[in-house]
Amino acid sequence: MNPVTPVAAPGPGSPVAAVPDSPPPHSGDSSQPRELAQLWVLAARQIGAICGDPRIVVLAAVQPIVMLLLFTQIFGRMANPDLFPPGVTYTDYLVPALLITTGIGSAQTAGVGLVRDSESGIVQRFRFLPVRPLYVLLARSSGDICRVAIQLAALLVCARVGLGFSPAGGLVGLVGAFLLSLLVCWSMIWIFLALAAWLRSVEVLGSIGFFVMSPLMFASSAFIPVEALPGWVRVVATVNPLTYAVDASRNLALDWDLGNSLLGALLSSAGLITVMCLLALRGFKRPPSESKGSFLRRARRAPARKKT
């Protein structure tokens, strides 16, 4: 407890309560530890909201497993073995791609979560606190990347145990593909955080997510080789950034020649994270827009102009 300085009896112009002495400033005080503590608290809140609820963990783990079983049992039976290198099954070809595409759903969830936080008033509270806006966005993305890590781990376990997935790259290749997938998924998360910061609408965000991410996912080398795609789709798949990420993940897992795929995936992901982080930060700093009702109420209270 702080020591209390005694004061004189109340009188005209005298204080009416005891005034606590302020503690002496600590030598060497720095704002850096406090900022790191803020980031840790915000990140722990987001991670706890996801990992602390068993329902979210179970549903997040089941989603990629369902996609894996559907694609391998349906598309795998129709896939032409001549399209793949000798000794490579469709499961071997598909699993590294699913490591990349699994993050698309979680990336869209990150944007929806940011909009929900804005609607619930949490974001407005942060505006009045000495918290950096960048820390709020980093904390938001940290919780969602943890969700992605759970999904990717469940996907690999199911593929190994249930489908006998044993890539030529071994454990080192799988770890490399896993880490690369987390980086790519993190760049996708920042795309939807930027969209959410500017649009601030769950409905619009969901529409954009479906009409933008779905064509990018299917018009790539994720499910069939680029050479087997139709002409115009092949052109889109060739310049699709998702193709570089899928090829890099597949080359790492299957121990194929990396070529320029890994460098292209790293550069495109780093560029997306940088640009989208700046856009998300700028949109996040904008004050909340006026609602239509408040605008109408203020318009009714405004005095009418005199006619000349």
Short mmCIF file of N, CA, C and O in Angstrom, two decimals, residues 173-260:
data_model
loop_
_atom_site.label_atom_id
_atom_site.label_comp_id
_atom_site.label_asym_id
_atom_site.label_seq_id
_atom_site.Cartn_x
_atom_site.Cartn_y
_atom_site.Cartn_z
N GLY A 173 10.82 -33.58 -44.72
CA GLY A 173 9.99 -32.98 -45.76
C GLY A 173 8.62 -32.60 -45.26
O GLY A 173 8.07 -31.55 -45.63
N LEU A 174 8.03 -33.44 -44.40
CA LEU A 174 6.71 -33.13 -43.85
C LEU A 174 6.77 -31.90 -42.94
O LEU A 174 5.86 -31.06 -42.98
N VAL A 175 7.81 -31.81 -42.13
CA VAL A 175 7.94 -30.63 -41.26
C VAL A 175 8.10 -29.37 -42.10
O VAL A 175 7.51 -28.33 -41.81
N GLY A 176 8.91 -29.45 -43.15
CA GLY A 176 9.07 -28.30 -44.03
C GLY A 176 7.77 -27.91 -44.70
O GLY A 176 7.44 -26.71 -44.79
N ALA A 177 7.01 -28.90 -45.19
CA ALA A 177 5.72 -28.61 -45.80
C ALA A 177 4.74 -28.04 -44.79
O ALA A 177 3.94 -27.14 -45.10
N PHE A 178 4.80 -28.55 -43.56
CA PHE A 178 3.92 -28.06 -42.49
C PHE A 178 4.21 -26.59 -42.18
O PHE A 178 3.29 -25.76 -42.10
N LEU A 179 5.46 -26.24 -42.01
CA LEU A 179 5.83 -24.86 -41.69
C LEU A 179 5.53 -23.92 -42.86
O LEU A 179 5.05 -22.80 -42.66
N LEU A 180 5.79 -24.38 -44.07
CA LEU A 180 5.46 -23.55 -45.23
C LEU A 180 3.96 -23.32 -45.32
O LEU A 180 3.51 -22.21 -45.64
N SER A 181 3.17 -24.34 -45.03
CA SER A 181 1.72 -24.19 -45.07
C SER A 181 1.23 -23.19 -44.04
O SER A 181 0.31 -22.41 -44.31
N LEU A 182 1.84 -23.19 -42.86
CA LEU A 182 1.46 -22.21 -41.85
C LEU A 182 1.76 -20.79 -42.33
O LEU A 182 0.95 -19.87 -42.10
N LEU A 183 2.89 -20.59 -42.99
CA LEU A 183 3.22 -19.26 -43.50
C LEU A 183 2.23 -18.83 -44.58
O LEU A 183 1.75 -17.68 -44.57
N VAL A 184 1.92 -19.73 -45.50
CA VAL A 184 0.97 -19.39 -46.56
C VAL A 184 -0.41 -19.11 -45.99
O VAL A 184 -1.09 -18.15 -46.39
N CYS A 185 -0.83 -19.93 -45.04
CA CYS A 185 -2.15 -19.71 -44.42
C CYS A 185 -2.17 -18.41 -43.65
O CYS A 185 -3.21 -17.74 -43.59
N TRP A 186 -1.06 -18.03 -43.04
CA TRP A 186 -1.00 -16.76 -42.33
C TRP A 186 -1.17 -15.59 -43.29
O TRP A 186 -1.81 -14.60 -42.97
N SER A 187 -0.59 -15.70 -44.49
CA SER A 187 -0.79 -14.64 -45.49
C SER A 187 -2.25 -14.57 -45.92
O SER A 187 -2.79 -13.47 -46.14
N MET A 188 -2.94 -15.72 -46.02
CA MET A 188 -4.36 -15.70 -46.35
C MET A 188 -5.18 -15.07 -45.22
O MET A 188 -6.16 -14.35 -45.47
N ILE A 189 -4.77 -15.33 -43.99
CA ILE A 189 -5.47 -14.73 -42.85
C ILE A 189 -5.38 -13.21 -42.92
O ILE A 189 -6.37 -12.49 -42.68
N TRP A 190 -4.23 -12.67 -43.29
CA TRP A 190 -4.08 -11.22 -43.38
C TRP A 190 -4.90 -10.63 -44.52
O TRP A 190 -5.34 -9.48 -44.45
N ILE A 191 -5.13 -11.41 -45.57
CA ILE A 191 -6.00 -10.94 -46.65
C ILE A 191 -7.40 -10.68 -46.12
O ILE A 191 -8.00 -9.62 -46.36
N PHE A 192 -7.93 -11.62 -45.37
CA PHE A 192 -9.29 -11.48 -44.86
C PHE A 192 -9.36 -10.49 -43.70
O PHE A 192 -10.40 -9.87 -43.49
N LEU A 193 -8.28 -10.33 -42.95
CA LEU A 193 -8.28 -9.29 -41.93
C LEU A 193 -8.33 -7.90 -42.56
O LEU A 193 -9.02 -7.00 -42.06
N ALA A 194 -7.61 -7.73 -43.67
CA ALA A 194 -7.67 -6.45 -44.37
C ALA A 194 -9.06 -6.21 -44.96
O ALA A 194 -9.60 -5.09 -44.86
N LEU A 195 -9.65 -7.23 -45.55
CA LEU A 195 -11.00 -7.08 -46.09
C LEU A 195 -12.00 -6.76 -44.97
O LEU A 195 -12.89 -5.92 -45.13
N ALA A 196 -11.86 -7.44 -43.83
CA ALA A 196 -12.79 -7.20 -42.73
C ALA A 196 -12.62 -5.81 -42.15
O ALA A 196 -13.61 -5.17 -41.76
N ALA A 197 -11.38 -5.31 -42.09
CA ALA A 197 -11.15 -3.98 -41.54
C ALA A 197 -11.76 -2.89 -42.40
O ALA A 197 -12.17 -1.84 -41.88
N TRP A 198 -11.86 -3.12 -43.70
CA TRP A 198 -12.42 -2.09 -44.59
C TRP A 198 -13.90 -2.31 -44.85
O TRP A 198 -14.67 -1.34 -44.91
N LEU A 199 -14.32 -3.54 -45.03
CA LEU A 199 -15.73 -3.80 -45.37
C LEU A 199 -16.63 -3.77 -44.14
O LEU A 199 -17.74 -3.23 -44.19
N ARG A 200 -16.20 -4.42 -43.07
CA ARG A 200 -16.96 -4.45 -41.81
C ARG A 200 -18.37 -5.00 -42.00
O ARG A 200 -19.35 -4.48 -41.48
N SER A 201 -18.45 -6.05 -42.80
CA SER A 201 -19.74 -6.69 -43.06
C SER A 201 -19.50 -8.17 -43.24
O SER A 201 -18.70 -8.58 -44.10
N VAL A 202 -20.17 -8.99 -42.44
CA VAL A 202 -20.00 -10.43 -42.53
C VAL A 202 -20.55 -10.95 -43.85
O VAL A 202 -19.95 -11.84 -44.48
N GLU A 203 -21.68 -10.41 -44.30
CA GLU A 203 -22.29 -10.89 -45.53
C GLU A 203 -21.41 -10.60 -46.75
O GLU A 203 -21.19 -11.48 -47.59
N VAL A 204 -20.90 -9.38 -46.84
CA VAL A 204 -20.04 -9.03 -47.98
C VAL A 204 -18.75 -9.82 -47.92
O VAL A 204 -18.24 -10.29 -48.95
N LEU A 205 -18.22 -10.00 -46.74
CA LEU A 205 -16.97 -10.75 -46.59
C LEU A 205 -17.15 -12.21 -47.01
O LEU A 205 -16.29 -12.79 -47.67
N GLY A 206 -18.29 -12.80 -46.65
CA GLY A 206 -18.55 -14.18 -47.06
C GLY A 206 -18.70 -14.33 -48.56
O GLY A 206 -18.22 -15.31 -49.14
N SER A 207 -19.34 -13.35 -49.19
CA SER A 207 -19.50 -13.41 -50.65
C SER A 207 -18.16 -13.30 -51.36
O SER A 207 -17.88 -14.03 -52.31
N ILE A 208 -17.32 -12.38 -50.90
CA ILE A 208 -16.00 -12.22 -51.52
C ILE A 208 -15.17 -13.47 -51.31
O ILE A 208 -14.45 -13.92 -52.21
N GLY A 209 -15.25 -14.05 -50.11
CA GLY A 209 -14.48 -15.25 -49.84
C GLY A 209 -14.84 -16.40 -50.75
O GLY A 209 -13.97 -17.16 -51.20
N PHE A 210 -16.11 -16.53 -51.08
CA PHE A 210 -16.53 -17.63 -51.94
C PHE A 210 -16.14 -17.39 -53.39
O PHE A 210 -15.62 -18.28 -54.06
N PHE A 211 -16.36 -16.18 -53.89
CA PHE A 211 -16.14 -15.91 -55.31
C PHE A 211 -14.68 -15.64 -55.66
O PHE A 211 -14.33 -15.64 -56.84
N VAL A 212 -13.84 -15.41 -54.66
CA VAL A 212 -12.43 -15.15 -54.94
C VAL A 212 -11.57 -16.36 -54.61
O VAL A 212 -10.76 -16.81 -55.43
N MET A 213 -11.74 -16.91 -53.41
CA MET A 213 -10.86 -17.98 -52.97
C MET A 213 -11.17 -19.32 -53.62
O MET A 213 -10.26 -20.10 -53.90
N SER A 214 -12.44 -19.60 -53.88
CA SER A 214 -12.77 -20.89 -54.50
C SER A 214 -12.19 -21.04 -55.90
O SER A 214 -11.58 -22.08 -56.20
N PRO A 215 -12.32 -20.05 -56.80
CA PRO A 215 -11.66 -20.20 -58.11
C PRO A 215 -10.14 -20.31 -58.00
O PRO A 215 -9.52 -21.07 -58.75
N LEU A 216 -9.54 -19.55 -57.06
CA LEU A 216 -8.10 -19.65 -56.91
C LEU A 216 -7.69 -21.04 -56.43
O LEU A 216 -6.63 -21.55 -56.81
N MET A 217 -8.53 -21.65 -55.60
CA MET A 217 -8.19 -22.97 -55.06
C MET A 217 -8.30 -24.05 -56.13
O MET A 217 -7.42 -24.92 -56.25
N PHE A 218 -9.36 -24.01 -56.92
CA PHE A 218 -9.57 -25.06 -57.91
C PHE A 218 -8.81 -24.80 -59.21
O PHE A 218 -8.46 -25.76 -59.91
N ALA A 219 -8.55 -23.54 -59.54
CA ALA A 219 -7.75 -23.22 -60.72
C ALA A 219 -6.28 -23.15 -60.34
O ALA A 219 -5.60 -22.13 -60.49
N SER A 220 -5.78 -24.26 -59.84
CA SER A 220 -4.39 -24.36 -59.43
C SER A 220 -3.97 -25.82 -59.60
O SER A 220 -4.72 -26.65 -60.12
N SER A 221 -2.77 -26.10 -59.14
CA SER A 221 -2.26 -27.47 -59.24
C SER A 221 -2.58 -28.29 -58.01
O SER A 221 -1.93 -29.31 -57.75
N ALA A 222 -3.59 -27.87 -57.23
CA ALA A 222 -3.87 -28.54 -55.97
C ALA A 222 -4.42 -29.94 -56.17
O ALA A 222 -4.03 -30.87 -55.46
N PHE A 223 -5.33 -30.13 -57.13
CA PHE A 223 -6.05 -31.39 -57.23
C PHE A 223 -5.67 -32.21 -58.46
O PHE A 223 -5.79 -33.43 -58.43
N ILE A 224 -5.26 -31.56 -59.52
CA ILE A 224 -4.75 -32.28 -60.69
C ILE A 224 -3.58 -31.48 -61.24
O ILE A 224 -3.47 -30.27 -61.00
N PRO A 225 -2.68 -32.12 -61.98
CA PRO A 225 -1.55 -31.38 -62.56
C PRO A 225 -2.01 -30.29 -63.50
O PRO A 225 -3.08 -30.37 -64.13
N VAL A 226 -1.21 -29.25 -63.60
CA VAL A 226 -1.55 -28.12 -64.47
C VAL A 226 -1.66 -28.56 -65.92
O VAL A 226 -2.49 -28.04 -66.68
N GLU A 227 -0.84 -29.53 -66.33
CA GLU A 227 -0.86 -29.98 -67.72
C GLU A 227 -2.20 -30.61 -68.10
O GLU A 227 -2.56 -30.64 -69.29
N ALA A 228 -2.95 -31.11 -67.14
CA ALA A 228 -4.23 -31.75 -67.43
C ALA A 228 -5.40 -30.78 -67.45
O ALA A 228 -6.52 -31.18 -67.76
N LEU A 229 -5.16 -29.50 -67.14
CA LEU A 229 -6.24 -28.52 -67.11
C LEU A 229 -6.53 -28.01 -68.51
O LEU A 229 -5.66 -28.04 -69.39
N PRO A 230 -7.76 -27.50 -68.76
CA PRO A 230 -8.06 -26.87 -70.05
C PRO A 230 -7.17 -25.65 -70.30
O PRO A 230 -6.54 -25.12 -69.36
N GLY A 231 -7.17 -25.17 -71.54
CA GLY A 231 -6.24 -24.12 -71.92
C GLY A 231 -6.30 -22.87 -71.08
O GLY A 231 -5.30 -22.42 -70.50
N TRP A 232 -7.51 -22.27 -70.96
CA TRP A 232 -7.61 -20.99 -70.24
C TRP A 232 -7.42 -21.19 -68.74
O TRP A 232 -6.87 -20.33 -68.05
N VAL A 233 -7.86 -22.35 -68.21
CA VAL A 233 -7.65 -22.63 -66.79
C VAL A 233 -6.17 -22.85 -66.52
O VAL A 233 -5.65 -22.48 -65.47
N ARG A 234 -5.47 -23.43 -67.48
CA ARG A 234 -4.03 -23.65 -67.32
C ARG A 234 -3.29 -22.33 -67.21
O ARG A 234 -2.34 -22.20 -66.45
N VAL A 235 -3.74 -21.34 -67.97
CA VAL A 235 -3.11 -20.02 -67.89
C VAL A 235 -3.30 -19.40 -66.51
O VAL A 235 -2.38 -18.84 -65.91
N VAL A 236 -4.53 -19.51 -65.99
CA VAL A 236 -4.81 -18.98 -64.66
C VAL A 236 -4.00 -19.71 -63.60
O VAL A 236 -3.43 -19.11 -62.67
N ALA A 237 -3.93 -21.04 -63.73
CA ALA A 237 -3.20 -21.83 -62.74
C ALA A 237 -1.71 -21.54 -62.77
O ALA A 237 -1.03 -21.62 -61.73
N THR A 238 -1.19 -21.20 -63.94
CA THR A 238 0.24 -20.92 -64.05
C THR A 238 0.63 -19.66 -63.29
O THR A 238 1.71 -19.61 -62.67
N VAL A 239 -0.21 -18.64 -63.32
CA VAL A 239 0.10 -17.38 -62.63
C VAL A 239 -0.53 -17.31 -61.25
O VAL A 239 -0.37 -16.29 -60.56
N ASN A 240 -1.23 -18.34 -60.85
CA ASN A 240 -1.90 -18.36 -59.55
C ASN A 240 -0.85 -18.50 -58.44
O ASN A 240 -0.07 -19.45 -58.44
N PRO A 241 -0.81 -17.56 -57.46
CA PRO A 241 0.17 -17.71 -56.37
C PRO A 241 -0.04 -18.98 -55.55
O PRO A 241 0.91 -19.51 -54.98
N LEU A 242 -1.27 -19.48 -55.52
CA LEU A 242 -1.53 -20.70 -54.77
C LEU A 242 -0.84 -21.89 -55.40
O LEU A 242 -0.48 -22.85 -54.70
N THR A 243 -0.62 -21.85 -56.71
CA THR A 243 0.08 -22.95 -57.38
C THR A 243 1.51 -23.05 -56.89
O THR A 243 2.03 -24.16 -56.67
N TYR A 244 2.18 -21.91 -56.71
CA TYR A 244 3.56 -21.94 -56.21
C TYR A 244 3.61 -22.54 -54.80
O TYR A 244 4.51 -23.33 -54.49
N ALA A 245 2.64 -22.17 -53.98
CA ALA A 245 2.62 -22.71 -52.62
C ALA A 245 2.35 -24.20 -52.61
O ALA A 245 2.99 -24.97 -51.88
N VAL A 246 1.40 -24.65 -53.42
CA VAL A 246 1.07 -26.08 -53.48
C VAL A 246 2.25 -26.88 -54.03
O VAL A 246 2.61 -27.94 -53.50
N ASP A 247 2.87 -26.37 -55.10
CA ASP A 247 4.02 -27.07 -55.67
C ASP A 247 5.17 -27.15 -54.67
O ASP A 247 5.86 -28.18 -54.58
N ALA A 248 5.41 -26.08 -53.92
CA ALA A 248 6.49 -26.10 -52.94
C ALA A 248 6.21 -27.10 -51.83
O ALA A 248 7.09 -27.85 -51.41
N SER A 249 4.96 -27.12 -51.34
CA SER A 249 4.60 -28.09 -50.30
C SER A 249 4.73 -29.51 -50.82
O SER A 249 5.23 -30.41 -50.11
N ARG A 250 4.31 -29.74 -52.04
CA ARG A 250 4.38 -31.08 -52.62
C ARG A 250 5.83 -31.50 -52.87
O ARG A 250 6.21 -32.65 -52.62
N ASN A 251 6.65 -30.57 -53.34
CA ASN A 251 8.05 -30.90 -53.59
C ASN A 251 8.79 -31.22 -52.30
O ASN A 251 9.66 -32.10 -52.27
N LEU A 252 8.46 -30.51 -51.23
CA LEU A 252 9.10 -30.80 -49.95
C LEU A 252 8.67 -32.15 -49.40
O LEU A 252 9.50 -32.94 -48.91
N ALA A 253 7.38 -32.44 -49.46
CA ALA A 253 6.87 -33.68 -48.88
C ALA A 253 7.30 -34.91 -49.69
O ALA A 253 7.63 -35.95 -49.11
N LEU A 254 7.31 -34.79 -51.01
CA LEU A 254 7.61 -35.93 -51.87
C LEU A 254 9.07 -36.00 -52.29
O LEU A 254 9.44 -36.86 -53.09
N ASP A 255 9.88 -35.05 -51.79
CA ASP A 255 11.31 -35.02 -52.10
C ASP A 255 11.55 -34.84 -53.59
O ASP A 255 12.43 -35.50 -54.19
N TRP A 256 10.78 -33.96 -54.20
CA TRP A 256 10.99 -33.62 -55.60
C TRP A 256 11.89 -32.40 -55.69
O TRP A 256 12.20 -31.76 -54.69
N ASP A 257 12.30 -32.10 -56.91
CA ASP A 257 13.14 -30.93 -57.14
C ASP A 257 12.35 -29.66 -56.81
O ASP A 257 11.25 -29.45 -57.36
N LEU A 258 12.91 -28.83 -55.94
CA LEU A 258 12.18 -27.63 -55.52
C LEU A 258 12.06 -26.60 -56.64
O LEU A 258 11.03 -25.95 -56.78
N GLY A 259 13.11 -26.45 -57.42
CA GLY A 259 13.08 -25.43 -58.47
C GLY A 259 12.89 -24.04 -57.89
O GLY A 259 13.52 -23.67 -56.89
N ASN A 260 11.99 -23.28 -58.50
CA ASN A 260 11.67 -21.94 -58.01
C ASN A 260 10.39 -21.90 -57.18
O ASN A 260 9.95 -20.80 -56.81
#
